[in-house]
PDB file of C-alpha atoms in Angstrom:
ATOM      1  CA  UNK G 223       2.752 -14.995 -15.853  1.00 69.00           C
ATOM      2  CA  UNK G 224       5.086 -12.477 -14.305  1.00 71.00           C
ATOM      3  CA  UNK G 225       7.016 -13.012 -11.097  1.00 73.00           C
ATOM      4  CA  UNK G 226       8.189 -13.570  -8.524  1.00 77.00           C
ATOM      5  CA  UNK G 227      10.313 -10.453  -9.231  1.00 75.00           C
ATOM      6  CA  UNK G 228       9.450  -7.535 -11.489  1.00 78.00           C
ATOM      7  CA  UNK G 229      12.181  -6.446 -13.901  1.00 74.00           C
ATOM      8  CA  UNK G 230      13.518  -2.928 -13.237  1.00 73.00           C
ATOM      9  CA  UNK G 231      13.328  -2.258 -16.979  1.00 74.00           C
ATOM     10  CA  UNK G 232       9.547  -2.138 -16.608  1.00 75.00           C
ATOM     11  CA  UNK G 233       9.822   1.096 -14.654  1.00 77.00           C
ATOM     12  CA  UNK G 234      11.477   3.265 -17.310  1.00 79.00           C
ATOM     13  CA  UNK G 235       8.315   3.562 -19.414  1.00 80.00           C
ATOM     14  CA  UNK G 236       5.905   6.493 -18.841  1.00 88.00           C
ATOM     15  CA  UNK G 237       3.128   4.201 -17.599  1.00 92.00           C
ATOM     16  CA  UNK G 238      -0.142   5.604 -16.238  1.00 97.00           C
ATOM     17  CA  UNK G 239      -2.041   2.336 -15.706  1.00 97.00           C
ATOM     18  CA  UNK G 240      -0.076  -0.763 -14.632  1.00 95.00           C
ATOM     19  CA  UNK G 241      -2.119  -3.972 -14.590  1.00 95.00           C
ATOM     20  CA  UNK G 242      -0.309  -6.874 -12.948  1.00 94.00           C
ATOM     21  CA  UNK G 243      -3.242  -9.019 -11.832  1.00 96.00           C
ATOM     22  CA  UNK G 244      -3.120 -12.800 -11.500  1.00 96.00           C
ATOM     23  CA  UNK G 245       0.623 -13.307 -11.565  1.00 94.00           C
ATOM     24  CA  UNK G 246       3.213 -14.688  -9.152  1.00 95.00           C
ATOM     25  CA  UNK G 247       4.631 -11.369  -7.960  1.00 95.00           C
ATOM     26  CA  UNK G 248       6.174 -11.623  -4.478  1.00 96.00           C
ATOM     27  CA  UNK G 249       7.859  -8.244  -4.105  1.00 95.00           C
ATOM     28  CA  UNK G 250       7.318  -4.725  -5.363  1.00 94.00           C
ATOM     29  CA  UNK G 251      10.717  -3.197  -6.161  1.00 91.00           C
ATOM     30  CA  UNK G 252      11.705   0.242  -4.874  1.00 92.00           C
ATOM     31  CA  UNK G 253      12.269   1.218  -8.511  1.00 91.00           C
ATOM     32  CA  UNK G 254       8.475   1.399  -8.861  1.00 92.00           C
ATOM     33  CA  UNK G 255       8.889   4.977  -7.619  1.00 93.00           C
ATOM     34  CA  UNK G 256      10.554   5.770 -10.966  1.00 92.00           C
ATOM     35  CA  UNK G 257       6.992   5.802 -12.313  1.00 93.00           C
ATOM     36  CA  UNK G 258       5.906   8.490  -9.820  1.00 94.00           C
ATOM     37  CA  UNK G 259       5.497  11.234 -12.458  1.00 96.00           C
ATOM     38  CA  UNK G 260       2.967   9.235 -14.503  1.00 97.00           C
ATOM     39  CA  UNK G 261       1.557   6.266 -12.551  1.00 97.00           C
ATOM     40  CA  UNK G 262      -2.091   6.755 -11.537  1.00 98.00           C
ATOM     41  CA  UNK G 263      -3.514   3.205 -11.415  1.00 98.00           C
ATOM     42  CA  UNK G 264      -1.757   0.158  -9.978  1.00 98.00           C
ATOM     43  CA  UNK G 265      -3.359  -3.296  -9.973  1.00 98.00           C
ATOM     44  CA  UNK G 266      -1.842  -6.188  -7.985  1.00 97.00           C
ATOM     45  CA  UNK G 267      -5.003  -8.316  -7.658  1.00 98.00           C
ATOM     46  CA  UNK G 268      -4.322 -11.997  -6.964  1.00 98.00           C
ATOM     47  CA  UNK G 269      -0.550 -12.276  -6.725  1.00 97.00           C
ATOM     48  CA  UNK G 270       1.491 -13.677  -3.839  1.00 98.00           C
ATOM     49  CA  UNK G 271       2.246 -10.411  -2.069  1.00 98.00           C
ATOM     50  CA  UNK G 272       2.775 -10.381   1.695  1.00 98.00           C
ATOM     51  CA  UNK G 273       3.120  -7.697   4.368  1.00 98.00           C
ATOM     52  CA  UNK G 274       6.827  -7.185   3.659  1.00 98.00           C
ATOM     53  CA  UNK G 275       6.422  -7.074  -0.140  1.00 98.00           C
ATOM     54  CA  UNK G 276       6.053  -3.292  -0.435  1.00 98.00           C
ATOM     55  CA  UNK G 277       8.915  -0.757  -0.501  1.00 97.00           C
ATOM     56  CA  UNK G 278       8.857   2.465   1.533  1.00 96.00           C
ATOM     57  CA  UNK G 279       8.930   4.264  -1.820  1.00 96.00           C
ATOM     58  CA  UNK G 280       5.193   3.518  -2.232  1.00 97.00           C
ATOM     59  CA  UNK G 281       4.699   6.893  -0.506  1.00 96.00           C
ATOM     60  CA  UNK G 282       6.666   8.554  -3.338  1.00 97.00           C
ATOM     61  CA  UNK G 283       3.929   7.693  -5.840  1.00 97.00           C
ATOM     62  CA  UNK G 284       2.506  11.210  -5.702  1.00 96.00           C
ATOM     63  CA  UNK G 285       0.076  10.738  -8.609  1.00 98.00           C
ATOM     64  CA  UNK G 286      -1.212   7.289  -7.630  1.00 98.00           C
ATOM     65  CA  UNK G 287      -5.002   7.542  -7.328  1.00 98.00           C
ATOM     66  CA  UNK G 288      -6.005   3.845  -7.392  1.00 98.00           C
ATOM     67  CA  UNK G 289      -4.348   0.849  -5.738  1.00 98.00           C
ATOM     68  CA  UNK G 290      -5.676  -2.709  -5.991  1.00 99.00           C
ATOM     69  CA  UNK G 291      -4.070  -5.238  -3.624  1.00 99.00           C
ATOM     70  CA  UNK G 292      -7.028  -7.618  -3.221  1.00 99.00           C
ATOM     71  CA  UNK G 293      -6.580 -11.387  -2.958  1.00 99.00           C
ATOM     72  CA  UNK G 294      -3.065 -11.184  -1.508  1.00 98.00           C
ATOM     73  CA  UNK G 295      -2.155 -12.130   2.085  1.00 98.00           C
ATOM     74  CA  UNK G 296      -0.696  -8.735   3.004  1.00 98.00           C
ATOM     75  CA  UNK G 297      -1.805  -8.454   6.649  1.00 98.00           C
ATOM     76  CA  UNK G 298       0.951  -7.645   9.131  1.00 98.00           C
ATOM     77  CA  UNK G 299       1.487  -9.738  12.278  1.00 97.00           C
ATOM     78  CA  UNK G 300      -0.918  -7.448  14.150  1.00 96.00           C
ATOM     79  CA  UNK G 301      -3.575  -7.729  11.427  1.00 97.00           C
ATOM     80  CA  UNK G 302      -3.028  -4.312   9.855  1.00 97.00           C
ATOM     81  CA  UNK G 303      -2.242  -3.139   6.343  1.00 98.00           C
ATOM     82  CA  UNK G 304       1.495  -2.801   5.674  1.00 98.00           C
ATOM     83  CA  UNK G 305       2.954   0.560   6.795  1.00 97.00           C
ATOM     84  CA  UNK G 306       3.966   1.294   3.205  1.00 97.00           C
ATOM     85  CA  UNK G 307       0.312   1.536   2.135  1.00 97.00           C
ATOM     86  CA  UNK G 308      -0.340   4.390   4.549  1.00 95.00           C
ATOM     87  CA  UNK G 309       0.553   7.929   3.493  1.00 91.00           C
ATOM     88  CA  UNK G 310       0.255   7.606  -0.286  1.00 96.00           C
ATOM     89  CA  UNK G 311      -0.470  11.305  -0.800  1.00 95.00           C
ATOM     90  CA  UNK G 312      -3.193  11.336  -3.479  1.00 95.00           C
ATOM     91  CA  UNK G 313      -4.676   7.862  -3.137  1.00 96.00           C
ATOM     92  CA  UNK G 314      -8.409   8.063  -3.824  1.00 96.00           C
ATOM     93  CA  UNK G 315      -9.323   4.374  -4.101  1.00 97.00           C
ATOM     94  CA  UNK G 316      -7.893   1.451  -2.155  1.00 97.00           C
ATOM     95  CA  UNK G 317      -9.182  -2.036  -2.902  1.00 98.00           C
ATOM     96  CA  UNK G 318      -7.997  -4.399  -0.172  1.00 98.00           C
ATOM     97  CA  UNK G 319     -10.603  -7.155  -0.444  1.00 98.00           C
ATOM     98  CA  UNK G 320      -9.721 -10.535   1.070  1.00 98.00           C
ATOM     99  CA  UNK G 321      -6.238  -9.587   2.306  1.00 99.00           C
ATOM    100  CA  UNK G 322      -6.443 -11.052   5.825  1.00 98.00           C
ATOM    101  CA  UNK G 323      -6.590  -7.815   7.828  1.00 98.00           C
ATOM    102  CA  UNK G 324      -8.447  -7.353  11.110  1.00 97.00           C
ATOM    103  CA  UNK G 325      -7.784  -3.632  11.619  1.00 96.00           C
ATOM    104  CA  UNK G 326      -6.676  -0.389   9.994  1.00 95.00           C
ATOM    105  CA  UNK G 327      -5.148   2.701  11.584  1.00 94.00           C
ATOM    106  CA  UNK G 328      -6.667   6.172  11.547  1.00 92.00           C
ATOM    107  CA  UNK G 329      -3.815   7.505   9.439  1.00 92.00           C
ATOM    108  CA  UNK G 330      -5.457   5.745   6.505  1.00 90.00           C
ATOM    109  CA  UNK G 331      -7.664   8.830   6.327  1.00 88.00           C
ATOM    110  CA  UNK G 332      -4.609  11.019   5.622  1.00 87.00           C
ATOM    111  CA  UNK G 333      -5.024  10.020   1.966  1.00 86.00           C
ATOM    112  CA  UNK G 334      -7.963  11.684   0.170  1.00 88.00           C
ATOM    113  CA  UNK G 335      -9.887   8.415  -0.164  1.00 89.00           C
ATOM    114  CA  UNK G 336     -13.208   8.437  -1.970  1.00 89.00           C
ATOM    115  CA  UNK G 337     -13.531   4.632  -2.027  1.00 93.00           C
ATOM    116  CA  UNK G 338     -12.194   2.087   0.451  1.00 93.00           C
ATOM    117  CA  UNK G 339     -12.973  -1.587  -0.195  1.00 96.00           C
ATOM    118  CA  UNK G 340     -12.266  -3.918   2.734  1.00 96.00           C
ATOM    119  CA  UNK G 341     -14.784  -6.691   1.987  1.00 97.00           C
ATOM    120  CA  UNK G 342     -14.053 -10.285   2.999  1.00 98.00           C
ATOM    121  CA  UNK G 343     -11.668  -9.383   5.818  1.00 98.00           C
ATOM    122  CA  UNK G 344     -12.216  -9.707   9.557  1.00 97.00           C
ATOM    123  CA  UNK G 345     -12.089  -5.966  10.318  1.00 95.00           C
ATOM    124  CA  UNK G 346     -14.023  -5.336  13.528  1.00 91.00           C
ATOM    125  CA  UNK G 347     -13.977  -1.532  13.544  1.00 82.00           C
ATOM    126  CA  UNK G 348     -12.821   1.410  11.493  1.00 87.00           C
ATOM    127  CA  UNK G 349     -11.312   4.382  13.279  1.00 90.00           C
ATOM    128  CA  UNK G 350     -13.242   7.568  12.642  1.00 87.00           C
ATOM    129  CA  UNK G 351     -11.388  10.265  10.734  1.00 86.00           C
ATOM    130  CA  UNK G 352     -10.376  13.327  12.720  1.00 86.00           C
ATOM    131  CA  UNK G 353     -12.227  16.564  11.935  1.00 87.00           C
ATOM    132  CA  UNK G 354      -9.220  17.717   9.894  1.00 85.00           C
ATOM    133  CA  UNK G 355      -9.076  14.446   7.942  1.00 80.00           C
ATOM    134  CA  UNK G 356     -12.839  14.503   7.312  1.00 79.00           C
ATOM    135  CA  UNK G 357     -12.670  18.092   6.045  1.00 79.00           C
ATOM    136  CA  UNK G 358     -10.088  17.035   3.455  1.00 74.00           C
ATOM    137  CA  UNK G 359     -12.143  14.070   2.212  1.00 70.00           C
ATOM    138  CA  UNK G 360     -14.613  14.610  -0.627  1.00 65.00           C
ATOM    139  CA  UNK G 361     -18.101  13.624   0.448  1.00 61.00           C
ATOM    140  CA  UNK G 362     -17.443  13.879   4.196  1.00 53.00           C
ATOM    141  CA  UNK G 363     -16.878  17.608   4.486  1.00 45.00           C
ATOM    142  CA  UNK G 364     -19.900  19.842   5.164  1.00 40.00           C
TER     143      UNK G 364
END
């Protein structure tokens, strides 16, 4: 397996689909943003990621359309997704199944999500998207 650290050398390749499931990864390096021009799919299913494992540079992944973080204990102290997972500009699918969250913030809808998977968490309510956010989301706009 890979982990707990990812080698920076991994991020010099023009990768579009990065599958890192079922490893021992503890942190996502800031150098992941070096893949911003090409990276569209990122899979971190079943690693040992936590709330502080993600760099702020996650928001620099302008072409990232799919993010899989399921089966990691990434909930923050207040039960939310890590701040770094909000504001990924073109994220269409977020799989956050069984990650220990109890809430999400409305700014989640700032990404053009078409699929949001939050199964097997203790989320009690989802904030409704604003009219502006809903208009920008495929399938919710009139």
